[in-house]
Amino acid sequence: MADEPGAGSASTAARVASSPSGTLEATPPSGLPVGTSGSGAPTLEDVARVAGVSRATVSRVVNGQRRVAADIQAVVREAIATTGYVPNLAARSLVTRRTGAVIVVVSGVEEQGSPSTIDFADPFFGRVVGGMLRALRPRDVDPILMLAETDADRARVISSLRNGNADGALVVSTRGDDPMPRLLVDAGLPAVVFARPGRPIPLSFVDVANRDGARLAAEHLVARGCRHVAAISGPLDVPSAQDRLSGFQDAMARHGQAFVPTVGGNFTYESGVAAMASLLDAYEDLDGVFASNDLMALGAIEALQAAGRRVPDDVRVIGFDDSSVGALSRPALTSVRQPIEEMAAEMARILLDTIADPGRRVTSTIFEPTLRIRDSA
Amino acid sequence: MADEPGAGSASTAARVASSPSGTLEATPPSGLPVGTSGSGAPTLEDVARVAGVSRATVSRVVNGQRRVAADIQAVVREAIATTGYVPNLAARSLVTRRTGAVIVVVSGVEEQGSPSTIDFADPFFGRVVGGMLRALRPRDVDPILMLAETDADRARVISSLRNGNADGALVVSTRGDDPMPRLLVDAGLPAVVFARPGRPIPLSFVDVANRDGARLAAEHLVARGCRHVAAISGPLDVPSAQDRLSGFQDAMARHGQAFVPTVGGNFTYESGVAAMASLLDAYEDLDGVFASNDLMALGAIEALQAAGRRVPDDVRVIGFDDSSVGALSRPALTSVRQPIEEMAAEMARILLDTIADPGRRVTSTIFEPTLRIRDSA
DNA sequence: CCAGGGTCGGAGAGCGCTCTCGCGAAACTG
DNA sequence: CAGTTTCGCGAGAGCGCTCTCCGACCCTGG
């Protein structure tokens, strides 16, 4: 694998350059086809020389800061074009203390050894990133991806930020008790998180109206004639899971079903299967199920079919997320849709605004979910 | 876009800071919880002062370059800990010309207006990123995500690289005729691409043995007793689609079926449905289908079921990718698995090695696919 | 005991950029 | 037309870091 075929030639080249130092010392290293100046990429200095102006003026033209006479601007732009100049961001950020980059923190919590973090194969991840990209790119900001599973990871994120390697953080957490948001707030760093944090802290976030989404699901089931409805909930330490459940229960109560049998899952397919099975054991006459995410809904369908129940004929099932897996499964899953891409884009926008104006108040944007009706309910 | 809402407040802030200059000049801006020195994060200088050594020595300790006496090292580390020092990467990269970041280029081609790029919702994207992260993180390198749909995007990637905003590129292309690899090669920039480029160019890549995967599928279908097998291919300008198809055809020929009815798709679910429908029209007695990816296989199953065929009882279906959608669909999809995460990790490793030793030869790593047998075949 | 070599820390020069400051000229005012 | 502002540009000081010298010191051998 790591054999060294090129190593020889590289070090040879270095030696050639340095060995006849005595004679060459005074002369610049290369008396060869010098581009504009000494060695590599053209610098501000080079452009300034070509344009016959000062470094400062070129800088002003590049950044469009202060007014520069039109003719001089033309000359400078010309010089920039001929030299092929592009600003060195490291140098710039060294003085401006801005990087034009934000960290996308994919945050999870290590569970007894197994670093259970976000599932990268879950389309959720890609959709979030895609949405952020859409909002970041027009403002010429690039996302740096970082995982934060361990305390060390989190410390790394914080210090990266504190040292100005990035201007802010977009946090996508998998759990309600994630310590990352707290750390960010304590360090006074610009950040926005996806979904309302477990404990209230002064931090901007975007979220979906989980209760409304659950209500949508409840109303749909009722409208379809369901009379004995159950719920499969996510872990209740996750705020969104809590809201989805209570929102569902409340809505069902308003429609006459005061008690909703509920079993908890952990957002996985398997937990959906198990939850549905135990629900079926206890309540034989179920005709509707609301699962707090699509994976569990899919698991529920699996368990229902295994028990000989037809979906949606015997039992109707609604999920939450409108994930692509749900759309592709058979029967296609009816699901509460949260506009993930738009939410992610909004996160980026909020962060960028916060970075531009640090004094800005903490804000949150709540998106309204919609019901994506397919075959399962 | 470039309106100036922040400009006003920014200049206001600047004015506030500078106007009472007479009095404040000497004092650092914040008379607040000052860290160690003047203003923000601690610098090498600060650490040096605390430790009672020179900046150079601290630098040496931080980077472990030259031998530093053990006791001094201890003192320095102590000082680093108490000050909470973390190197400023901008400053470092300004002199080292290394950034400790690589660009992950998600490359696509704009098709008549609609910027059809990679589908972020596709688990493929997340798996690739996850795999890269696994290999990058131990070497303290962070990925910067960039989209490259337009020529302007690609130019931006190239100049980013040329200006040392990142040390190299990991390219994930969606199409065979992507111009990105070529640009990278021409600019002499370190890069690794996922999947063999359309036209051979001197660029490292990782790929899966597509032909072998197709052979696996063929052999499995034959072993299961299929006698009338068809194929749904991807766009043939994509090398992998080509290899999968020809590999499948060759393998089937070896097992006695010289002609394999084939319809082309474009890797989408819908194209799978359409392809299967037209296949069914022309060949009624099909008992096996190989699709060049999972989405099309899923579409094929849909079309088959719509036509009253049972899967796998009447017709067996095999996909390619072993995507999570395939695992969750019913019947669960039998599929050729490419170890995407490992492949992505290998990309990262190759890139890092190339960056460390630019003279290194172009390499490619081909991974062996495996067959993931589930219910559909 | 001293010369010579080797080790290890410090001084200082930049890397490429931004931004404040100041100066000269142009544009205004009375 | 003189006085005063405004405007536009250049000079130069760093931002925080690395890295090359260079000098101080220690160790060893003669």
GROMACS .gro file of C-alpha atoms in nm, chain B residues 100-226:
model
  127
  477GLY     CA    1  -0.557   2.030   0.718
  478ALA     CA    2  -0.872   2.035   0.514
  479VAL     CA    3  -0.981   1.863   0.200
  480ILE     CA    4  -1.267   1.947  -0.027
  481VAL     CA    5  -1.536   1.693  -0.084
  482VAL     CA    6  -1.663   1.781  -0.426
  483VAL     CA    7  -2.012   1.666  -0.495
  484SER     CA    8  -2.006   1.693  -0.864
  485GLY     CA    9  -2.288   1.690  -1.109
  486VAL     CA   10  -2.373   1.844  -1.436
  487GLU     CA   11  -2.640   2.098  -1.490
  488GLU     CA   12  -2.888   1.963  -1.739
  489GLN     CA   13  -3.073   2.226  -1.936
  490GLY     CA   14  -3.145   2.459  -1.650
  491SER     CA   15  -3.242   2.208  -1.389
  492PRO     CA   16  -2.935   2.165  -1.174
  493SER     CA   17  -2.961   1.791  -1.154
  494THR     CA   18  -2.686   1.700  -0.923
  495ILE     CA   19  -2.640   1.423  -0.678
  496ASP     CA   20  -2.948   1.338  -0.479
  497PHE     CA   21  -2.868   1.431  -0.126
  498ALA     CA   22  -3.156   1.226  -0.003
  499ASP     CA   23  -2.993   0.921  -0.148
  500PRO     CA   24  -2.824   0.730   0.132
  501PHE     CA   25  -2.528   0.694  -0.098
  502PHE     CA   26  -2.421   1.047  -0.025
  503GLY     CA   27  -2.429   1.003   0.348
  504ARG     CA   28  -2.249   0.674   0.338
  505VAL     CA   29  -1.970   0.820   0.133
  506VAL     CA   30  -1.932   1.116   0.363
  507GLY     CA   31  -1.945   0.894   0.668
  508GLY     CA   32  -1.674   0.670   0.527
  509MET     CA   33  -1.450   0.962   0.447
  510LEU     CA   34  -1.499   1.109   0.788
  511ARG     CA   35  -1.386   0.787   0.947
  512ALA     CA   36  -1.056   0.801   0.763
  513LEU     CA   37  -1.005   1.175   0.781
  514ARG     CA   38  -1.069   1.231   1.145
  515PRO     CA   39  -0.784   1.023   1.288
  516ARG     CA   40  -0.547   1.234   1.081
  517ASP     CA   41  -0.710   1.554   1.196
  518VAL     CA   42  -0.829   1.654   0.856
  519ASP     CA   43  -1.171   1.803   0.804
  520PRO     CA   44  -1.382   1.783   0.493
  521ILE     CA   45  -1.521   2.094   0.333
  522LEU     CA   46  -1.827   2.027   0.127
  523MET     CA   47  -1.867   2.187  -0.210
  524LEU     CA   48  -2.116   2.141  -0.485
  525ALA     CA   49  -1.993   2.154  -0.841
  526GLU     CA   50  -2.275   2.182  -1.086
  527THR     CA   51  -2.177   2.475  -1.301
  528ASP     CA   52  -1.850   2.580  -1.455
  529ALA     CA   53  -1.838   2.861  -1.204
  530ASP     CA   54  -1.866   2.609  -0.922
  531ARG     CA   55  -1.586   2.406  -1.064
  532ALA     CA   56  -1.367   2.712  -1.108
  533ARG     CA   57  -1.433   2.795  -0.748
  534VAL     CA   58  -1.320   2.452  -0.636
  535ILE     CA   59  -1.005   2.475  -0.841
  536SER     CA   60  -0.908   2.818  -0.717
  537SER     CA   61  -0.989   2.722  -0.363
  538LEU     CA   62  -0.742   2.444  -0.397
  539ARG     CA   63  -0.483   2.651  -0.578
  540ASN     CA   64  -0.497   2.910  -0.307
  541GLY     CA   65  -0.445   2.662  -0.038
  542ASN     CA   66  -0.784   2.677   0.122
  543ALA     CA   67  -0.772   2.302   0.112
  544ASP     CA   68  -0.503   2.049   0.039
  545GLY     CA   69  -0.684   1.822  -0.200
  546ALA     CA   70  -1.013   1.703  -0.335
  547LEU     CA   71  -1.229   1.397  -0.297
  548VAL     CA   72  -1.463   1.388  -0.590
  549VAL     CA   73  -1.793   1.211  -0.597
  550SER     CA   74  -1.936   1.233  -0.941
  551THR     CA   75  -2.274   1.137  -1.064
  552ARG     CA   76  -2.187   1.115  -1.426
  553GLY     CA   77  -1.923   0.972  -1.648
  554ASP     CA   78  -1.867   1.287  -1.846
  555ASP     CA   79  -1.802   1.505  -1.547
  556PRO     CA   80  -1.539   1.768  -1.633
  557MET     CA   81  -1.420   1.803  -1.274
  558PRO     CA   82  -1.156   1.525  -1.276
  559ARG     CA   83  -0.998   1.663  -1.589
  560LEU     CA   84  -0.973   2.011  -1.439
  561LEU     CA   85  -0.811   1.875  -1.127
  562VAL     CA   86  -0.555   1.682  -1.325
  563ASP     CA   87  -0.476   1.976  -1.549
  564ALA     CA   88  -0.420   2.197  -1.249
  565GLY     CA   89  -0.195   1.935  -1.097
  566LEU     CA   90  -0.397   1.922  -0.779
  567PRO     CA   91  -0.409   1.622  -0.545
  568ALA     CA   92  -0.739   1.446  -0.592
  569VAL     CA   93  -0.909   1.110  -0.577
  570VAL     CA   94  -1.236   1.025  -0.745
  571PHE     CA   95  -1.504   0.774  -0.666
  572ALA     CA   96  -1.545   0.532  -0.953
  573ARG     CA   97  -1.331   0.509  -1.258
  574PRO     CA   98  -1.349   0.825  -1.469
  575GLY     CA   99  -1.518   0.808  -1.805
  576ARG     CA  100  -1.206   0.873  -2.002
  577PRO     CA  101  -0.879   0.743  -1.864
  578ILE     CA  102  -0.682   1.020  -1.701
  579PRO     CA  103  -0.393   1.011  -1.457
  580LEU     CA  104  -0.598   1.035  -1.143
  581SER     CA  105  -0.631   0.805  -0.847
  582PHE     CA  106  -0.965   0.643  -0.792
  583VAL     CA  107  -1.141   0.372  -0.599
  584ASP     CA  108  -1.407   0.156  -0.750
  585VAL     CA  109  -1.592  -0.165  -0.706
  586ALA     CA  110  -1.541  -0.457  -0.940
  587ASN     CA  111  -1.864  -0.393  -1.123
  588ARG     CA  112  -1.825  -0.685  -1.358
  589ASP     CA  113  -1.771  -0.923  -1.069
  590GLY     CA  114  -2.077  -0.790  -0.896
  591ALA     CA  115  -2.285  -0.843  -1.204
  592ARG     CA  116  -2.146  -1.194  -1.234
  593LEU     CA  117  -2.250  -1.264  -0.876
  594ALA     CA  118  -2.601  -1.156  -0.963
  595ALA     CA  119  -2.609  -1.368  -1.277
  596GLU     CA  120  -2.485  -1.676  -1.098
  597HIS     CA  121  -2.736  -1.633  -0.823
  598LEU     CA  122  -3.027  -1.605  -1.064
  599VAL     CA  123  -2.908  -1.910  -1.254
  600ALA     CA  124  -2.862  -2.104  -0.932
  601ARG     CA  125  -3.215  -2.016  -0.833
  602GLY     CA  126  -3.336  -2.168  -1.154
  603CYS     CA  127  -3.399  -1.865  -1.368
   0.00000   0.00000   0.00000
